[in-house]
Coordinates of C-alpha atoms in Angstrom, one line a residue:
X133 CA 0.0 0.0 0.0
X134 CA 1.4 3.4 -1.0
X135 CA 2.3 6.2 1.3
X136 CA -1.0 7.7 2.2
X137 CA -3.4 5.0 1.0
X138 CA -3.3 3.5 4.4
X139 CA -5.1 6.5 5.8
X140 CA -7.5 6.8 2.9
X141 CA -8.4 3.1 3.0
X142 CA -9.9 3.6 6.5
X143 CA -11.4 7.0 5.8
X144 CA -13.1 6.4 2.5
X145 CA -16.0 4.2 1.4
X146 CA -15.2 0.8 -0.2
X147 CA -14.6 0.7 -3.9
X148 CA -16.9 -0.7 -6.5
X149 CA -20.2 -2.6 -5.8
X150 CA -22.8 0.1 -6.1
X151 CA -26.3 -0.8 -4.9
X152 CA -28.8 -1.6 -7.7
X153 CA -30.5 1.5 -9.1
X154 CA -34.2 2.1 -9.3
X155 CA -35.8 3.1 -12.6
X156 CA -36.0 6.9 -13.0
X157 CA -38.4 8.1 -15.7
X158 CA -36.6 11.4 -15.9
X159 CA -33.5 9.6 -17.3
X160 CA -35.3 9.0 -20.6
X161 CA -36.2 12.7 -20.9
X162 CA -32.6 13.6 -20.2
X163 CA -31.4 11.1 -22.8
X164 CA -33.6 12.5 -25.4
X165 CA -31.8 15.9 -25.1
X166 CA -28.8 14.2 -26.7
X167 CA -31.0 13.5 -29.8
X168 CA -31.9 17.2 -30.4
X169 CA -29.1 17.8 -32.9
X170 CA -30.6 15.0 -35.0
X171 CA -34.1 16.4 -35.1
X172 CA -34.4 16.3 -38.9
X173 CA -33.0 12.7 -39.1
X174 CA -35.5 11.7 -36.4
X175 CA -38.4 13.2 -38.3
X176 CA -37.3 11.3 -41.4
X177 CA -37.0 8.2 -39.4
X178 CA -40.5 8.7 -37.9
X179 CA -42.0 9.2 -41.4
X180 CA -40.2 6.1 -42.7
X181 CA -41.6 4.1 -39.7
X182 CA -45.1 5.3 -40.5
X183 CA -44.8 4.3 -44.1
X184 CA -43.3 0.9 -43.2
X185 CA -46.1 0.3 -40.6
X186 CA -48.9 1.4 -42.9
X187 CA -47.5 -0.8 -45.7
X188 CA -47.7 -3.8 -43.3
X189 CA -51.3 -3.0 -42.4
X190 CA -52.2 -2.5 -46.0
X191 CA -51.2 -6.1 -46.8
X192 CA -53.8 -7.3 -44.3
X193 CA -56.5 -5.1 -45.7
X194 CA -55.5 -6.3 -49.2
X195 CA -56.7 -9.8 -48.4
X196 CA -60.3 -8.6 -48.1
X197 CA -60.1 -6.8 -51.4
X198 CA -58.3 -9.7 -53.0
X199 CA -60.9 -12.3 -51.9
X200 CA -64.2 -10.3 -52.1
X201 CA -63.4 -8.2 -55.2
X202 CA -61.1 -10.3 -57.3
X203 CA -61.2 -14.0 -56.5
X204 CA -64.9 -14.8 -55.5
X205 CA -66.3 -12.9 -58.6
X206 CA -64.0 -15.1 -60.8
X207 CA -65.2 -18.4 -59.3
X208 CA -67.3 -20.3 -61.8
X209 CA -66.8 -17.8 -64.6
X210 CA -66.2 -19.4 -68.0
X211 CA -64.0 -16.8 -69.4
X212 CA -62.4 -15.0 -66.3
X213 CA -60.7 -11.6 -66.7
X214 CA -57.6 -11.6 -64.6
X215 CA -56.6 -8.0 -65.4
X216 CA -58.1 -6.5 -62.3
X217 CA -56.5 -9.2 -60.1
X218 CA -53.1 -8.5 -61.8
X219 CA -53.4 -4.8 -61.3
X220 CA -54.2 -5.3 -57.6
X221 CA -51.2 -7.6 -57.1
X222 CA -48.9 -5.1 -58.9
X223 CA -50.2 -2.3 -56.7
X224 CA -49.6 -4.3 -53.6
X225 CA -46.1 -5.1 -54.8
X226 CA -45.4 -1.4 -55.1
X227 CA -46.7 -0.9 -51.5
X228 CA -44.5 -3.8 -50.2
X229 CA -41.5 -2.4 -52.0
X230 CA -42.1 1.0 -50.4
X231 CA -42.4 -0.6 -47.0
X232 CA -39.1 -2.5 -47.5
X233 CA -37.2 0.6 -48.6
X234 CA -38.6 2.6 -45.7
X235 CA -37.6 -0.1 -43.2
X236 CA -34.1 -0.3 -44.7
X237 CA -33.8 3.5 -44.6
X238 CA -34.9 4.0 -40.9
X239 CA -32.7 1.2 -39.7
X240 CA -29.6 2.6 -41.4
X241 CA -30.5 6.1 -40.2
X242 CA -31.0 5.0 -36.6
X243 CA -27.6 3.3 -36.6
X244 CA -26.0 6.6 -37.6
X245 CA -28.0 8.6 -35.1
X246 CA -27.2 6.1 -32.2
X247 CA -23.5 6.3 -32.9
X248 CA -23.6 10.1 -33.1
X249 CA -25.4 10.2 -29.7
X250 CA -23.1 7.7 -28.1
X251 CA -20.0 9.7 -29.3
X252 CA -21.4 12.8 -27.7
X253 CA -22.1 10.9 -24.5
X254 CA -18.6 9.4 -24.4
X255 CA -17.1 12.8 -25.1
X256 CA -19.1 14.3 -22.3
X257 CA -18.2 11.5 -19.9
X258 CA -14.5 11.8 -20.7
X259 CA -14.4 15.5 -20.5
X260 CA -16.3 15.5 -17.2
X261 CA -14.0 12.8 -15.9
X262 CA -11.0 15.1 -16.4
X263 CA -12.7 17.6 -14.0
X264 CA -13.4 15.1 -11.2
X265 CA -11.3 15.2 -8.1
X266 CA -8.7 12.6 -7.3
X267 CA -11.0 11.4 -4.5
X268 CA -13.4 10.0 -7.0
X269 CA -10.8 7.7 -8.5
X270 CA -9.7 6.7 -5.1
X271 CA -13.2 5.5 -4.2
X272 CA -14.2 3.8 -7.5
X273 CA -12.4 0.9 -9.2
X274 CA -11.0 1.5 -12.7
X275 CA -13.1 -1.5 -14.0
X276 CA -16.3 0.1 -12.7
X277 CA -15.4 3.4 -14.5
X278 CA -14.6 1.5 -17.7
X279 CA -18.1 -0.1 -17.6
X280 CA -19.5 3.4 -18.3
X281 CA -17.7 3.4 -21.7
X282 CA -18.4 -0.2 -22.6
X283 CA -21.4 -2.1 -21.2
X284 CA -23.5 1.0 -20.3
X285 CA -23.0 2.7 -23.7
X286 CA -23.6 -0.5 -25.5
X287 CA -26.9 -0.9 -23.7
X288 CA -27.8 2.6 -24.9
X289 CA -26.8 1.7 -28.5
X290 CA -29.1 -1.2 -28.5
X291 CA -32.0 0.9 -27.3
X292 CA -31.5 3.8 -29.6
X293 CA -30.7 1.9 -32.8
X294 CA -33.1 -1.0 -32.3
X295 CA -35.5 -0.8 -29.4
X296 CA -36.8 2.8 -30.0
X297 CA -37.5 2.4 -33.7
X298 CA -39.1 -1.0 -33.2
X299 CA -41.1 0.4 -30.3
X300 CA -42.4 3.3 -32.4
X301 CA -43.0 1.0 -35.4
X302 CA -45.0 -1.4 -33.2
X303 CA -47.0 1.4 -31.6
X304 CA -47.9 2.9 -35.0
X305 CA -48.8 -0.6 -36.3
X306 CA -51.1 -1.2 -33.3
X307 CA -52.9 2.1 -33.8
X308 CA -53.2 1.5 -37.6
X309 CA -54.4 -2.1 -37.1
X310 CA -56.9 -1.1 -34.5
X311 CA -58.4 1.6 -36.7
X312 CA -58.6 -0.9 -39.6
X313 CA -60.3 -3.4 -37.4
X314 CA -63.0 -0.9 -36.5
X315 CA -63.6 -0.3 -40.2
X316 CA -64.3 -4.0 -40.7
X317 CA -66.1 -5.1 -37.6
X318 CA -66.9 -3.4 -34.3
X319 CA -68.1 -6.7 -32.7
X320 CA -64.9 -8.6 -33.5
X321 CA -62.8 -5.6 -32.4
X322 CA -64.5 -5.6 -29.0
X323 CA -63.5 -9.2 -28.5
X324 CA -59.9 -8.3 -29.3
X325 CA -60.0 -5.4 -26.9
X326 CA -61.4 -7.6 -24.1
X327 CA -58.7 -10.2 -24.7
X328 CA -56.0 -7.4 -24.5
X329 CA -56.6 -7.0 -20.8
X330 CA -55.5 -10.6 -20.2
X331 CA -52.4 -10.1 -22.4
X332 CA -51.4 -6.8 -20.7
X333 CA -51.8 -8.4 -17.2
X334 CA -49.6 -11.3 -18.1
X335 CA -46.9 -9.4 -20.0
X336 CA -46.9 -6.6 -17.4
X337 CA -46.2 -9.0 -14.6
X338 CA -43.4 -10.7 -16.5
X339 CA -41.9 -7.5 -17.8
X340 CA -41.8 -6.0 -14.3
X341 CA -39.8 -9.0 -12.9
X342 CA -37.4 -9.1 -15.9
X343 CA -36.8 -5.3 -15.7
X344 CA -35.7 -5.5 -12.1
X345 CA -33.1 -8.1 -12.9
X346 CA -31.9 -6.2 -16.0
X347 CA -31.2 -3.2 -13.9
X348 CA -29.3 -5.4 -11.4
X349 CA -27.4 -6.9 -14.3
X350 CA -25.7 -3.6 -15.2
X351 CA -24.5 -3.1 -11.6
X352 CA -23.3 -6.7 -11.4
X353 CA -21.3 -6.3 -14.7
X354 CA -19.6 -3.2 -13.4
X355 CA -18.7 -4.9 -10.1
X356 CA -17.3 -7.9 -11.9
X357 CA -15.3 -5.7 -14.3
X358 CA -13.8 -3.8 -11.4
X359 CA -12.7 -7.0 -9.8
X360 CA -11.2 -8.3 -13.0
X361 CA -9.3 -5.1 -13.5
X362 CA -8.0 -5.3 -10.0
X363 CA -6.9 -8.9 -10.4
X364 CA -5.1 -8.1 -13.7
X365 CA -3.1 -5.3 -12.1
X366 CA -2.2 -7.4 -9.1
X367 CA -1.4 -10.6 -11.0
X368 CA 2.2 -10.7 -9.8
X369 CA 1.2 -10.2 -6.2
X370 CA -1.4 -13.0 -6.6
X371 CA 1.2 -15.4 -7.8
X372 CA 3.8 -14.4 -5.3
X373 CA 1.4 -15.1 -2.4
X374 CA -0.2 -18.1 -4.0
X375 CA -3.6 -16.3 -3.8
X376 CA -5.0 -17.9 -7.0
X377 CA -7.5 -20.2 -5.3
X378 CA -8.8 -17.3 -3.2
X379 CA -9.0 -15.0 -6.2
X380 CA -10.9 -17.7 -8.2
X381 CA -13.3 -18.2 -5.3
X382 CA -14.0 -14.5 -5.0
X383 CA -14.4 -14.2 -8.8
X384 CA -16.7 -17.2 -8.7
X385 CA -19.0 -15.5 -6.1
X386 CA -19.2 -12.3 -8.2
X387 CA -19.7 -14.2 -11.4
X388 CA -22.4 -16.3 -9.8
X389 CA -24.2 -13.1 -8.8
X390 CA -24.0 -11.9 -12.4
X391 CA -25.1 -15.2 -13.8
X392 CA -28.1 -15.2 -11.5
X393 CA -29.1 -11.7 -12.5
X394 CA -28.7 -12.4 -16.2
X395 CA -30.4 -15.8 -16.0
X396 CA -33.4 -14.4 -14.1
X397 CA -33.6 -11.4 -16.4
X398 CA -33.5 -13.4 -19.6
X399 CA -35.7 -16.3 -18.2
X400 CA -38.5 -13.8 -17.7
X401 CA -37.7 -11.9 -20.9
X402 CA -37.5 -15.1 -23.1
X403 CA -41.0 -16.3 -22.1
X404 CA -42.7 -13.0 -23.2
X405 CA -42.7 -13.8 -26.9
X406 CA -43.8 -17.4 -26.6
X407 CA -46.6 -16.4 -24.1
X408 CA -47.7 -13.6 -26.4
X409 CA -47.6 -15.9 -29.4
X410 CA -49.7 -18.6 -27.7
X411 CA -52.3 -16.1 -26.6
X412 CA -52.3 -14.7 -30.1
X413 CA -53.0 -18.1 -31.6
X414 CA -55.8 -18.5 -29.0
X415 CA -57.3 -15.2 -30.0
X416 CA -56.9 -16.2 -33.6
X417 CA -59.0 -19.3 -33.0
X418 CA -61.6 -17.4 -31.1
X419 CA -62.0 -14.8 -33.8
X420 CA -62.2 -17.5 -36.5
X421 CA -65.0 -19.4 -34.6
X422 CA -67.0 -16.3 -33.7
X423 CA -66.6 -14.7 -37.1
X424 CA -67.6 -18.0 -38.8
X425 CA -70.7 -18.3 -36.6
X426 CA -71.7 -14.7 -37.4
X427 CA -71.2 -15.2 -41.1
X428 CA -73.2 -18.5 -41.2
X429 CA -76.1 -17.1 -39.2
X430 CA -76.2 -13.9 -41.1
X431 CA -75.6 -11.7 -38.0
X432 CA -75.5 -8.1 -39.0
X433 CA -71.9 -6.8 -38.9
X434 CA -71.4 -3.2 -37.6
X435 CA -68.4 -1.3 -38.9
X436 CA -67.4 2.3 -38.5
X437 CA -68.5 3.3 -42.0
X438 CA -71.0 0.6 -42.9
X439 CA -73.4 -2.1 -41.7
X440 CA -73.4 -5.3 -43.6
X441 CA -73.0 -9.1 -43.5
X442 CA -69.6 -10.6 -42.7
X443 CA -68.0 -11.8 -45.9
X444 CA -65.3 -14.5 -46.2
X445 CA -62.8 -11.8 -47.3
X446 CA -63.6 -9.7 -44.2
X447 CA -63.1 -12.6 -41.8
X448 CA -59.8 -13.6 -43.5
X449 CA -58.6 -10.0 -43.5
X450 CA -59.6 -9.5 -39.8
X451 CA -57.8 -12.7 -38.8
X452 CA -54.6 -11.4 -40.5
X453 CA -55.1 -8.0 -38.7
X454 CA -55.4 -10.0 -35.4
X455 CA -52.0 -11.5 -36.0
X456 CA -50.6 -8.1 -37.0
X457 CA -52.1 -6.7 -33.8
X458 CA -50.8 -9.2 -31.3
X459 CA -47.3 -9.4 -32.8
X460 CA -46.4 -5.8 -32.2
X461 CA -47.7 -6.0 -28.6
X462 CA -45.3 -8.9 -28.0
X463 CA -42.5 -6.9 -29.6
X464 CA -43.3 -3.9 -27.4
X465 CA -43.0 -6.1 -24.4
X466 CA -39.7 -7.6 -25.6
X467 CA -38.3 -4.2 -26.4
X468 CA -39.2 -2.9 -22.9
X469 CA -36.4 -5.1 -21.6
X470 CA -33.9 -3.4 -23.8
X471 CA -35.2 0.0 -22.7
X472 CA -35.0 -1.0 -19.0
X473 CA -31.5 -2.3 -19.4
X474 CA -30.5 0.9 -21.3
X475 CA -32.1 3.1 -18.7
X476 CA -30.0 1.3 -16.0
X477 CA -26.9 2.0 -18.1
X478 CA -28.1 5.6 -18.6
X479 CA -28.6 6.1 -14.9
X480 CA -25.1 5.0 -14.2
X481 CA -23.7 7.2 -16.9
X482 CA -25.6 10.2 -15.6
X483 CA -24.5 9.4 -12.1
X484 CA -20.9 10.0 -13.4
X485 CA -21.9 13.2 -15.2
X486 CA -23.7 14.4 -12.0
X487 CA -20.6 13.9 -9.9
X488 CA -19.5 17.3 -8.6
X489 CA -16.4 18.5 -10.5
X490 CA -13.3 19.5 -8.7
X491 CA -14.1 23.0 -7.3
X492 CA -11.8 25.8 -8.4
X493 CA -12.4 29.3 -7.3
X494 CA -8.9 30.5 -8.2
X495 CA -8.3 33.6 -10.3
X496 CA -4.5 34.0 -10.1
X497 CA -2.9 32.5 -13.2
X498 CA 0.7 31.5 -14.2
X499 CA 2.2 33.3 -17.2
X500 CA 5.5 33.7 -19.0
X501 CA 7.1 37.0 -18.0
X502 CA 10.1 39.2 -18.6
X503 CA 11.5 42.4 -17.3
X504 CA 11.1 45.4 -19.6
X505 CA 13.7 48.2 -20.0
X506 CA 12.3 49.9 -16.9
X507 CA 13.1 46.7 -15.0
X508 CA 9.3 46.1 -14.6
X509 CA 7.9 42.6 -14.8
X510 CA 5.5 42.2 -17.7
X511 CA 3.7 39.3 -19.4
X512 CA 5.4 37.7 -22.4
X513 CA 3.9 35.7 -25.3
X514 CA 7.0 33.4 -25.7
X515 CA 8.6 31.1 -23.2
X516 CA 11.2 33.1 -21.4
X517 CA 12.2 30.9 -18.5
X518 CA 10.8 33.4 -16.1
X519 CA 7.4 32.8 -14.6
X520 CA 5.0 35.1 -12.9
X521 CA 1.7 35.0 -11.0
X522 CA -0.9 37.2 -12.7
X523 CA -3.2 38.9 -10.2
X524 CA -6.4 40.5 -11.7
X525 CA -7.9 43.2 -9.5
X526 CA -11.5 44.4 -9.1
X527 CA -10.6 47.8 -10.6
X528 CA -9.4 46.1 -13.8
X529 CA -5.7 46.5 -13.1
X530 CA -3.3 43.5 -13.1
X531 CA -0.1 43.0 -11.1
X532 CA 2.6 40.4 -11.5
X533 CA 4.5 38.5 -8.9
X534 CA 7.6 36.6 -10.0
X535 CA 7.4 32.9 -9.3
X536 CA 10.3 32.1 -6.9
X537 CA 9.2 28.9 -5.3
X538 CA 8.5 30.0 -1.8
X539 CA 6.1 27.5 -0.3
X540 CA 4.7 27.9 3.2
X541 CA 2.4 25.6 5.2
X542 CA 1.1 27.5 8.2
X543 CA -0.5 25.4 11.0
X544 CA -2.2 23.0 8.5
X545 CA -4.7 20.3 9.6
X546 CA -6.2 17.8 7.2
X547 CA -8.3 14.7 7.2
X548 CA -9.8 12.6 4.4
X549 CA -13.0 12.7 6.3
X550 CA -14.3 15.4 8.7
X551 CA -14.2 13.2 11.7
X552 CA -10.6 12.0 11.4
X553 CA -7.5 14.2 10.9
X554 CA -4.4 12.6 9.5
X555 CA -2.2 15.8 9.6
X556 CA -1.9 18.0 12.7
X557 CA -0.3 21.5 13.0
X558 CA 2.0 21.2 10.0
X559 CA 4.4 24.1 9.7
X560 CA 6.8 24.2 6.7
X561 CA 8.7 27.2 5.3
X562 CA 10.4 26.2 2.0
X563 CA 12.6 29.0 0.8
X564 CA 13.3 29.3 -3.0
X565 CA 15.9 26.8 -4.1
X566 CA 15.7 24.8 -0.9
X567 CA 15.5 21.0 -0.8
X568 CA 13.0 19.9 1.8
X569 CA 12.9 16.1 2.7
X570 CA 10.2 14.2 4.4
X571 CA 11.0 10.9 6.2
X572 CA 8.8 8.7 8.3
X573 CA 7.0 5.4 8.4
X574 CA 4.3 4.5 5.9
X575 CA 1.1 6.4 6.8
X576 CA 3.0 9.2 8.6
X577 CA 1.5 11.7 6.1
X578 CA 4.5 12.4 3.8
X579 CA 2.6 12.0 0.5
X580 CA -0.5 13.7 1.9
X581 CA 1.5 16.9 2.4
X582 CA 2.5 17.0 -1.3
X583 CA -1.1 16.2 -2.3
X584 CA -2.2 19.3 -0.4
X585 CA 0.4 21.4 -2.1
X586 CA -1.0 20.1 -5.5
X587 CA -4.5 20.8 -4.2
X588 CA -5.6 17.2 -4.9
X589 CA -7.3 17.7 -1.5
X590 CA -8.2 20.9 0.3
X591 CA -7.0 21.5 3.9
X592 CA -9.3 21.5 6.9
X593 CA -7.6 24.3 8.7
X594 CA -4.6 26.6 8.3
X595 CA -3.0 28.2 5.2
X596 CA -0.8 27.2 2.4
X597 CA 0.9 30.1 0.6
X598 CA 2.9 30.0 -2.7
X599 CA 5.1 33.1 -3.1
X600 CA 2.9 34.8 -0.6
X601 CA -0.4 33.9 -2.4
X602 CA -3.0 31.6 -0.7
X603 CA -3.1 28.6 -3.1
X604 CA -6.9 28.7 -2.9
X605 CA -6.6 31.9 -5.0
X606 CA -4.5 30.2 -7.7
X607 CA -6.3 28.3 -10.5
X608 CA -5.6 24.7 -10.0
X609 CA -4.3 24.1 -13.6
X610 CA -1.8 26.9 -13.2
X611 CA -0.8 25.8 -9.7
X612 CA -0.1 22.2 -11.0
X613 CA 1.7 23.5 -14.1
X614 CA 4.2 25.1 -11.8
X615 CA 4.9 21.8 -10.0
X616 CA 6.8 18.9 -11.4
X617 CA 5.9 15.6 -9.8
X618 CA 7.9 12.3 -10.1
X619 CA 6.0 9.5 -8.4
X620 CA 7.0 6.1 -7.2
X621 CA 4.4 4.4 -9.5
X622 CA 5.4 5.4 -13.0
X623 CA 2.7 5.9 -15.7
X624 CA 3.9 5.7 -19.2
X625 CA 1.5 6.1 -22.1
X626 CA 1.1 4.3 -25.4
X627 CA 3.4 6.1 -27.9
X628 CA 7.0 6.7 -28.6
X629 CA 9.6 7.5 -26.0
X630 CA 9.7 11.0 -27.4
X631 CA 6.0 11.4 -27.0
X632 CA 6.2 10.4 -23.3
X633 CA 9.1 12.8 -22.6
X634 CA 7.2 15.8 -24.0
X635 CA 4.0 14.8 -22.1
X636 CA 4.2 17.8 -19.8
X637 CA 5.4 20.2 -22.5
X638 CA 3.8 19.3 -25.8
X639 CA 5.7 22.0 -27.7
X640 CA 9.1 20.7 -26.5
X641 CA 11.6 20.2 -29.3
X642 CA 13.5 16.9 -29.9
X643 CA 16.6 18.6 -28.8
X644 CA 15.1 19.7 -25.5
X645 CA 13.8 16.1 -24.8
X646 CA 17.2 14.6 -25.6
X647 CA 19.0 17.2 -23.4
X648 CA 16.6 16.4 -20.5
X649 CA 17.3 12.7 -21.0
X650 CA 21.0 13.3 -20.9
X651 CA 20.6 15.4 -17.7
X652 CA 19.1 12.5 -15.8
X653 CA 21.4 9.9 -17.5
X654 CA 18.5 8.3 -19.4
X655 CA 20.0 9.0 -22.8
X656 CA 22.2 5.9 -22.8
X657 CA 19.6 3.2 -22.4
X658 CA 17.1 5.0 -24.6
X659 CA 19.5 4.9 -27.6
X660 CA 20.0 1.2 -27.0
X661 CA 16.3 0.6 -27.6
X662 CA 15.2 -0.9 -30.9
X663 CA 14.3 2.5 -32.4
X664 CA 15.9 4.8 -29.9
X665 CA 13.7 7.8 -29.0
X666 CA 11.1 6.6 -31.6
X667 CA 10.6 3.3 -29.9
X668 CA 6.9 2.7 -29.3
X669 CA 6.0 1.9 -25.7
X670 CA 2.9 -0.1 -25.0
X671 CA 1.2 -1.5 -21.8
X672 CA 2.8 1.2 -19.6
X673 CA 6.3 0.4 -20.9
X674 CA 6.2 -3.2 -19.9
X675 CA 9.3 -4.0 -22.0
X676 CA 11.4 -1.7 -19.8
X677 CA 12.7 -2.4 -16.3
X678 CA 11.2 -0.6 -13.4
X679 CA 14.4 1.5 -13.1
X680 CA 14.2 2.5 -16.8
X681 CA 10.6 3.5 -16.5
X682 CA 11.5 5.7 -13.5
X683 CA 14.3 7.3 -15.5
X684 CA 11.9 8.2 -18.2
X685 CA 9.5 9.7 -15.6
X686 CA 12.3 11.8 -14.2
X687 CA 13.4 12.9 -17.7
X688 CA 9.7 13.8 -18.4
X689 CA 9.7 16.1 -15.4
X690 CA 13.0 17.6 -16.6
X691 CA 11.4 18.4 -20.0
X692 CA 8.5 20.2 -18.3
X693 CA 11.1 22.3 -16.5
X694 CA 8.9 23.4 -13.6
X695 CA 10.0 25.9 -10.9
X696 CA 9.1 23.5 -8.0
X697 CA 9.7 19.7 -7.9
X698 CA 8.0 17.0 -5.9
X699 CA 9.9 13.7 -5.8
X700 CA 7.8 11.1 -4.2
X701 CA 10.2 8.2 -3.5
X702 CA 11.4 8.7 -7.1
X703 CA 14.4 6.4 -6.7
X704 CA 12.9 3.7 -4.6
X705 CA 12.5 1.4 -7.6
X706 CA 16.1 1.9 -8.8
X707 CA 18.9 -0.3 -7.6
X708 CA 21.7 1.3 -5.6
X709 CA 24.2 1.4 -8.5
X710 CA 21.7 3.0 -10.8
X711 CA 20.6 5.3 -8.0
X712 CA 24.1 6.8 -7.8
X713 CA 24.0 7.6 -11.6
X714 CA 20.4 9.0 -11.4
X715 CA 21.2 11.1 -8.3
X716 CA 23.8 13.1 -10.1
X717 CA 21.3 13.9 -12.8
X718 CA 18.6 14.7 -10.3
X719 CA 20.9 17.0 -8.4
X720 CA 21.4 18.9 -11.7
X721 CA 17.6 18.9 -12.2
X722 CA 16.9 20.3 -8.8
X723 CA 19.5 23.0 -9.0
X724 CA 17.8 26.4 -8.4
X725 CA 14.4 24.9 -7.7
X726 CA 12.4 24.4 -4.6
X727 CA 12.3 20.6 -4.1
X728 CA 10.2 18.4 -1.9
X729 CA 11.6 14.9 -1.5
X730 CA 10.0 11.9 0.0
X731 CA 12.3 9.0 0.5
X732 CA 12.6 5.8 2.5
X733 CA 16.3 5.6 1.8
X734 CA 17.9 8.0 4.2
X735 CA 21.0 8.1 2.1
X736 CA 19.1 10.0 -0.6
X737 CA 18.1 12.9 1.7
X738 CA 21.5 13.6 3.4
X739 CA 22.2 16.7 1.3
X740 CA 18.7 18.2 1.9
X741 CA 18.6 21.7 3.4
X742 CA 15.9 20.7 5.8
X743 CA 14.8 17.2 6.8
X744 CA 11.5 16.7 8.5
X745 CA 10.6 13.6 10.4
X746 CA 6.9 12.8 10.5
X747 CA 5.1 10.5 12.9
X748 CA 1.4 9.9 12.8
X749 CA 0.7 13.2 11.0
X750 CA 2.9 15.4 13.1
X751 CA 6.4 16.8 12.5
X752 CA 8.4 15.6 15.4
X753 CA 11.9 16.7 14.2
X754 CA 13.3 19.1 11.7
X755 CA 16.7 20.4 10.6
X756 CA 19.7 19.5 8.5
X757 CA 21.3 16.0 8.5
X758 CA 24.1 17.1 10.7
X759 CA 21.8 18.9 13.1
X760 CA 19.4 15.9 13.5
X761 CA 22.3 13.5 13.9
X762 CA 23.7 15.8 16.7
X763 CA 20.4 15.9 18.5
X764 CA 20.4 12.0 18.6
X765 CA 16.6 11.8 18.3
X766 CA 14.4 9.7 16.1
X767 CA 16.3 10.5 12.9
X768 CA 19.6 9.6 14.5
X769 CA 18.2 6.2 15.6
X770 CA 16.9 5.6 12.1
X771 CA 20.1 6.6 10.4
X772 CA 22.4 4.7 12.7
X773 CA 20.2 1.7 13.1
X774 CA 21.4 0.2 9.7
X775 CA 17.8 -0.2 8.4
X776 CA 15.6 1.8 6.1
X777 CA 12.0 2.9 6.8
X778 CA 9.2 0.7 5.7

């Protein structure tokens, strides 16, 4: 566990495993806002769906015309004229073709719309994620966060590209068929309506149960992904401690929860269509029997626009309409599952978008500066090597303060939660160019102090001033731009070595990057790589040793050339021989800068201007190496005890 994770682990909520969400109807309305830029395309899709649905209903109505007007009149005729029948068939072929083209058009268009909407959502998520505080990523697993971009967005894709158009198509078909039924027989339509109550009762019960498990499914997937990501990152530790069986057991438990949720969700969902089909067949038989009895007995048939006797064509057409009526109802029930699952994904996505961004009330910015001929500090457009804090004032004037690297922590208290402080009465006065070292046991608060200087977290009490300016008044981006950080855990990104070196200064030239690498003695091993500085690094630089990755991290900080450096156990992953080589380069890198060093190896902090010994969040000793040795306190016992801090 890293320096201050011990404190955070006890103070923050457990990662992953969110409770199942409840359906929120407002989510759909919020989701629809993302479709506003596609209004015209959506209108065209709606028109195409109407045409496609009407074409389907027209095929059922055509049966009545085909039988009553074109087939029965030809029965028994000696010299039948098939021209009318042929014209009717050609006309229907045209209608069918129009329906097919419309269906093809709206499906292709919805695929395009859905991908456009999802791109916007992913952009918004990623942009918002960059604004979230470090605390959010400390309390949520990476796998859980990744599920926003994979499983949750894929559920939305299925809903937008498939479920919504099919839902609309089914709805239009139901309305069209119902109107068509009324124009044929009110009596038979009433039988269908009465039967619908039974269908709605059954499908509503099943859909409610499946929807509950579909929403649980999204949460279970995120939880499992978070666990898998954690196990992949810790694979070496798992093998070292022979933890495979325990890991498999825990994975099995989470996988069983997911299996159970998916199985129950789909078991209910999969019976919807068969149940609807069976009830549809039952209704089909009822209509056929009752319609036949009415026709045989000459029962007067009441329609919306006429009163007549039921004909064979009317019964056949009505039976086909019945099938066209029940089918879409089953499809609506089926698509509701996709909608519910997508809504669960959307709720999770919006929960991310609703996370409060990192607050930043600062107004002081960092700018390049130079001295004019009157020896007055002014802002410069080009990089001059001189930095200044730009203070805007209420009266419209602006003043500039040169960045010198004077950092003061005045009686600072801090806790990751309000009820538990981990730092107490911290007083630090770092003069420009000084090297301040923190030593102490794991959990003593060393890294926490540097996190406060970076404003990854805000203090509970006291003041932190940077060149006399309260850091709360400095914009966080500008504050962090002035600080170079080299961490114990190195993050290298997919790209060339050169790309990684200029990560903190995108406009750095190749010559500047090479000079920085030489400064920290990384140039030698880089040139020995397959393509030198153009070697592509993947998987966090897995082909490099830990020491080489650390050298690249130090070189990256050198390229950024910040006025203040924070070295958080930067050489802890480097062997003693390599450390001696790197130390010389780091000394050159630290020259003229204010530097905060965190180290377990006391040999690396001997030349510090001030060494501070921390214990349980308090500074118990401070002074130079010689002074602390002379005092024969905690530092003396650590240094002469022939062991390093753990």
